[in-house]
């Protein structure tokens, strides 16, 4: 039986990931609201729910110790919690920027550090960080969100190298827009989601791609194919890519 922990477990993508896991996998569901977590997974066997303040380093540290005390080990840890806000760069307050980094970046880094240390001692494990194509290709009105995800990918890439000799894998999942409640906050008008309709991924597809690599030494998963290809173009021809992103493919 694998033990798989996932943060942001009440989110649409997390629920789909858990749904696609074998029922004999033991799932540790972490989120802000215990009642919502228990409602989401009431009918799933082999599941434990834990309420957690993701903005507190102390709370995260205590939770890691609690999980290992209660469950002995963790085979896969999925950092899924995160949110976005597509506003112009000068519309953010410093507090808003810090809040997004707290959830999207610092919580992911803290969990990865602490769990990664435990996995290194055990000699096996897999850390999966749900990042974003926005962490590979920047676009207008995503300065802060992109920055949080660029940081996650950079951290993950270094962590992968440091854990490589310990039989601990680190993978980043970098999807484009997903049809979940993420956009209720990131894009309240719905205009952006409508404009990129042809690129929008369904959560079951992203979940299936994620579940397929669990326990495998996979560096990254970029999707959809069109955006993965755009990232390669962006890397090879950055000036042209900047022009296209600003003038031709600016959907926000």
Short mmCIF file of C-alpha atoms in Angstrom, two decimals:
data_model
loop_
_atom_site.label_atom_id
_atom_site.label_comp_id
_atom_site.label_asym_id
_atom_site.label_seq_id
_atom_site.Cartn_x
_atom_site.Cartn_y
_atom_site.Cartn_z
CA UNK A 1 0.00 0.00 0.00
CA UNK A 2 1.41 3.39 -1.03
CA UNK A 3 0.89 6.38 1.25
CA UNK A 4 0.18 9.49 -0.81
CA UNK A 5 -0.25 12.96 0.70
CA UNK A 6 -1.74 15.89 -1.19
CA UNK A 7 -2.23 19.54 -0.21
CA UNK A 8 -5.12 21.73 -1.37
CA UNK A 9 -7.14 18.54 -1.26
CA UNK A 10 -10.56 20.17 -1.60
CA UNK A 11 -9.62 21.65 -4.98
CA UNK A 12 -10.97 20.24 -8.22
CA UNK A 13 -7.66 18.91 -9.49
CA UNK A 14 -6.78 17.28 -6.16
CA UNK A 15 -10.16 15.55 -5.96
CA UNK A 16 -9.71 14.21 -9.48
CA UNK A 17 -6.20 12.96 -8.69
CA UNK A 18 -7.48 11.12 -5.62
CA UNK A 19 -10.40 9.70 -7.59
CA UNK A 20 -7.99 8.15 -10.09
CA UNK A 21 -5.74 6.57 -7.47
CA UNK A 22 -6.27 2.88 -6.67
CA UNK A 23 -8.51 2.55 -3.62
CA UNK A 24 -5.84 0.55 -1.80
CA UNK A 25 -3.53 3.58 -1.88
CA UNK A 26 -3.73 5.34 1.48
CA UNK A 27 -4.43 9.05 0.92
CA UNK A 28 -3.53 11.85 3.34
CA UNK A 29 -5.74 14.82 2.40
CA UNK A 30 -4.53 18.21 3.63
CA UNK A 31 -6.57 21.41 3.46
CA UNK A 32 -7.82 24.50 5.26
CA UNK A 33 -11.24 23.19 6.23
CA UNK A 34 -11.61 19.80 7.92
CA UNK A 35 -15.36 19.57 7.36
CA UNK A 36 -14.96 20.16 3.63
CA UNK A 37 -12.16 17.61 3.44
CA UNK A 38 -14.24 14.99 5.24
CA UNK A 39 -17.21 15.72 2.98
CA UNK A 40 -15.05 15.34 -0.14
CA UNK A 41 -13.61 11.98 0.89
CA UNK A 42 -16.38 10.54 3.06
CA UNK A 43 -16.91 7.60 0.70
CA UNK A 44 -13.26 6.81 0.04
CA UNK A 45 -11.59 4.06 2.09
CA UNK A 46 -7.99 4.39 3.27
CA UNK A 47 -8.13 8.17 3.68
CA UNK A 48 -7.14 10.50 6.51
CA UNK A 49 -8.01 14.21 6.53
CA UNK A 50 -5.99 16.92 8.26
CA UNK A 51 -6.74 20.62 8.63
CA UNK A 52 -3.75 22.89 8.10
CA UNK A 53 -2.85 26.59 7.92
CA UNK A 54 -0.58 26.62 4.87
CA UNK A 55 0.67 30.13 5.65
CA UNK A 56 2.40 29.01 8.86
CA UNK A 57 5.86 27.44 8.65
CA UNK A 58 5.44 26.23 12.23
CA UNK A 59 2.12 24.57 11.42
CA UNK A 60 3.65 22.86 8.38
CA UNK A 61 6.60 21.62 10.43
CA UNK A 62 4.30 20.28 13.13
CA UNK A 63 2.12 18.61 10.50
CA UNK A 64 5.06 16.81 8.89
CA UNK A 65 6.08 15.41 12.28
CA UNK A 66 2.47 14.41 12.99
CA UNK A 67 2.08 12.64 9.65
CA UNK A 68 5.25 10.63 10.12
CA UNK A 69 4.28 9.78 13.69
CA UNK A 70 0.83 8.62 12.57
CA UNK A 71 1.70 6.94 9.28
CA UNK A 72 5.39 6.02 9.60
CA UNK A 73 6.33 7.07 6.06
CA UNK A 74 5.11 8.87 2.95
CA UNK A 75 5.77 7.43 -0.50
CA UNK A 76 4.48 10.35 -2.58
CA UNK A 77 3.91 13.95 -1.53
CA UNK A 78 1.94 16.16 -3.93
CA UNK A 79 2.16 19.92 -3.38
CA UNK A 80 -1.05 21.00 -5.05
CA UNK A 81 -2.30 23.98 -3.01
CA UNK A 82 -2.24 27.30 -4.83
CA UNK A 83 -4.25 30.14 -6.32
CA UNK A 84 -3.91 32.91 -8.88
CA UNK A 85 -4.92 36.51 -9.45
CA UNK A 86 -4.58 37.94 -12.94
CA UNK A 87 -4.19 41.66 -12.31
CA UNK A 88 -1.89 44.31 -13.74
CA UNK A 89 1.49 44.54 -12.02
CA UNK A 90 0.73 47.87 -10.32
CA UNK A 91 -2.66 46.73 -8.99
CA UNK A 92 -1.18 44.41 -6.36
CA UNK A 93 -0.45 45.43 -2.81
CA UNK A 94 2.66 44.12 -1.08
CA UNK A 95 0.41 42.10 1.22
CA UNK A 96 -1.32 40.45 -1.75
CA UNK A 97 2.04 39.51 -3.27
CA UNK A 98 3.26 38.02 -0.01
CA UNK A 99 0.02 36.10 0.44
CA UNK A 100 0.33 34.46 -2.98
CA UNK A 101 3.96 33.55 -2.36
CA UNK A 102 3.04 32.11 1.05
CA UNK A 103 0.67 29.57 -0.48
CA UNK A 104 2.05 28.98 -3.97
CA UNK A 105 5.77 29.01 -3.17
CA UNK A 106 6.85 29.04 0.46
CA UNK A 107 4.46 26.30 1.59
CA UNK A 108 5.58 24.11 -1.31
CA UNK A 109 9.23 24.74 -0.50
CA UNK A 110 8.75 24.07 3.22
CA UNK A 111 6.88 20.81 2.68
CA UNK A 112 9.41 19.74 0.04
CA UNK A 113 12.35 20.47 2.33
CA UNK A 114 10.94 18.70 5.36
CA UNK A 115 9.41 15.73 3.57
CA UNK A 116 12.42 15.52 1.25
CA UNK A 117 14.68 15.16 4.28
CA UNK A 118 12.53 12.31 5.62
CA UNK A 119 12.48 10.60 2.22
CA UNK A 120 16.25 10.97 1.91
CA UNK A 121 16.68 9.21 5.25
CA UNK A 122 14.30 6.45 4.12
CA UNK A 123 16.10 6.07 0.79
CA UNK A 124 13.03 6.44 -1.39
CA UNK A 125 10.12 8.74 -2.19
CA UNK A 126 8.59 11.05 -4.78
CA UNK A 127 7.80 14.76 -4.44
CA UNK A 128 5.39 16.09 -7.06
CA UNK A 129 5.01 19.87 -7.27
CA UNK A 130 2.03 21.18 -9.21
CA UNK A 131 3.41 24.29 -10.85
CA UNK A 132 2.17 25.77 -14.14
CA UNK A 133 3.09 26.55 -17.72
CA UNK A 134 2.99 30.12 -16.36
CA UNK A 135 6.17 29.17 -14.50
CA UNK A 136 7.85 28.49 -17.84
CA UNK A 137 6.29 31.17 -20.04
CA UNK A 138 5.29 34.55 -18.61
CA UNK A 139 2.33 36.51 -19.92
CA UNK A 140 0.74 39.84 -19.18
CA UNK A 141 -1.34 40.21 -16.00
CA UNK A 142 0.36 37.22 -14.42
CA UNK A 143 3.52 38.85 -13.06
CA UNK A 144 3.04 37.68 -9.48
CA UNK A 145 1.48 34.31 -10.27
CA UNK A 146 4.19 33.53 -12.81
CA UNK A 147 6.86 34.57 -10.31
CA UNK A 148 5.50 32.16 -7.70
CA UNK A 149 5.54 29.31 -10.18
CA UNK A 150 8.95 30.17 -11.68
CA UNK A 151 10.27 29.96 -8.12
CA UNK A 152 8.64 26.56 -7.54
CA UNK A 153 10.14 25.17 -10.75
CA UNK A 154 13.60 26.58 -10.00
CA UNK A 155 13.52 25.16 -6.48
CA UNK A 156 12.26 21.80 -7.72
CA UNK A 157 14.97 21.56 -10.37
CA UNK A 158 17.70 22.09 -7.77
CA UNK A 159 16.03 19.79 -5.25
CA UNK A 160 15.88 17.04 -7.89
CA UNK A 161 19.65 17.19 -8.28
CA UNK A 162 20.29 17.15 -4.54
CA UNK A 163 18.04 14.13 -3.97
CA UNK A 164 19.03 12.18 -7.08
CA UNK A 165 21.53 9.94 -5.28
CA UNK A 166 19.02 9.18 -2.51
CA UNK A 167 16.48 7.46 -4.78
CA UNK A 168 14.04 10.34 -4.20
CA UNK A 169 12.36 11.75 -7.31
CA UNK A 170 11.15 15.32 -7.84
CA UNK A 171 8.68 16.12 -10.63
CA UNK A 172 6.99 19.35 -11.65
CA UNK A 173 3.57 19.20 -13.30
CA UNK A 174 3.14 22.27 -15.51
CA UNK A 175 -0.36 22.49 -16.95
CA UNK A 176 -1.94 25.31 -18.85
CA UNK A 177 -5.37 26.60 -17.78
CA UNK A 178 -7.55 23.94 -16.14
CA UNK A 179 -11.35 24.08 -15.96
CA UNK A 180 -11.62 24.25 -12.15
CA UNK A 181 -12.73 26.78 -9.55
CA UNK A 182 -9.19 28.24 -9.74
CA UNK A 183 -10.56 30.83 -12.15
CA UNK A 184 -13.31 31.94 -9.79
CA UNK A 185 -10.64 34.07 -8.13
CA UNK A 186 -8.06 34.41 -10.88
CA UNK A 187 -10.55 35.44 -13.56
CA UNK A 188 -13.89 36.46 -11.96
CA UNK A 189 -15.26 37.89 -15.23
CA UNK A 190 -14.70 34.62 -17.08
CA UNK A 191 -13.40 36.52 -20.10
CA UNK A 192 -9.88 35.07 -20.00
CA UNK A 193 -11.08 31.49 -19.67
CA UNK A 194 -13.44 32.04 -22.58
CA UNK A 195 -10.68 33.52 -24.75
CA UNK A 196 -8.33 30.56 -24.22
CA UNK A 197 -11.05 27.93 -24.52
CA UNK A 198 -9.08 25.89 -27.07
CA UNK A 199 -6.20 25.53 -24.61
CA UNK A 200 -8.24 24.70 -21.50
CA UNK A 201 -7.53 21.32 -19.95
CA UNK A 202 -10.04 19.17 -18.13
CA UNK A 203 -9.04 18.20 -14.58
CA UNK A 204 -9.47 14.47 -15.25
CA UNK A 205 -6.86 14.66 -18.03
CA UNK A 206 -4.33 16.53 -15.86
CA UNK A 207 -5.01 14.10 -13.03
CA UNK A 208 -4.50 11.10 -15.30
CA UNK A 209 -1.15 12.45 -16.52
CA UNK A 210 -0.13 13.12 -12.91
CA UNK A 211 -1.16 9.75 -11.51
CA UNK A 212 0.66 8.01 -14.38
CA UNK A 213 4.07 9.32 -13.27
CA UNK A 214 3.77 8.68 -9.53
CA UNK A 215 6.75 6.68 -8.37
CA UNK A 216 8.58 7.26 -11.67
CA UNK A 217 11.71 9.31 -12.22
CA UNK A 218 10.05 11.92 -14.43
CA UNK A 219 11.59 15.40 -14.56
CA UNK A 220 8.51 17.38 -15.64
CA UNK A 221 5.16 17.06 -17.36
CA UNK A 222 4.15 20.02 -19.56
CA UNK A 223 0.67 20.27 -21.08
CA UNK A 224 -1.14 20.84 -23.37
CA UNK A 225 1.18 19.94 -26.25
CA UNK A 226 0.70 23.35 -27.90
CA UNK A 227 1.89 25.19 -24.80
CA UNK A 228 4.74 22.73 -24.24
CA UNK A 229 5.87 23.45 -27.80
CA UNK A 230 5.48 27.18 -27.17
CA UNK A 231 7.83 26.85 -24.20
CA UNK A 232 10.52 25.32 -26.43
CA UNK A 233 10.03 28.16 -28.92
CA UNK A 234 10.19 30.68 -26.05
CA UNK A 235 13.52 29.22 -24.93
CA UNK A 236 15.03 29.31 -28.43
CA UNK A 237 13.64 32.66 -29.60
CA UNK A 238 12.90 34.76 -26.49
CA UNK A 239 12.59 38.16 -28.23
CA UNK A 240 10.15 36.88 -30.83
CA UNK A 241 8.25 35.00 -28.13
CA UNK A 242 7.96 38.17 -26.03
CA UNK A 243 6.52 40.04 -29.03
CA UNK A 244 3.99 37.29 -29.76
CA UNK A 245 2.98 37.01 -26.11
CA UNK A 246 2.46 40.75 -25.90
CA UNK A 247 0.80 41.42 -29.26
CA UNK A 248 -0.65 38.24 -30.73
CA UNK A 249 -1.37 35.79 -27.90
CA UNK A 250 -2.38 38.25 -25.19
CA UNK A 251 -5.72 36.87 -24.06
CA UNK A 252 -5.93 38.62 -20.67
#
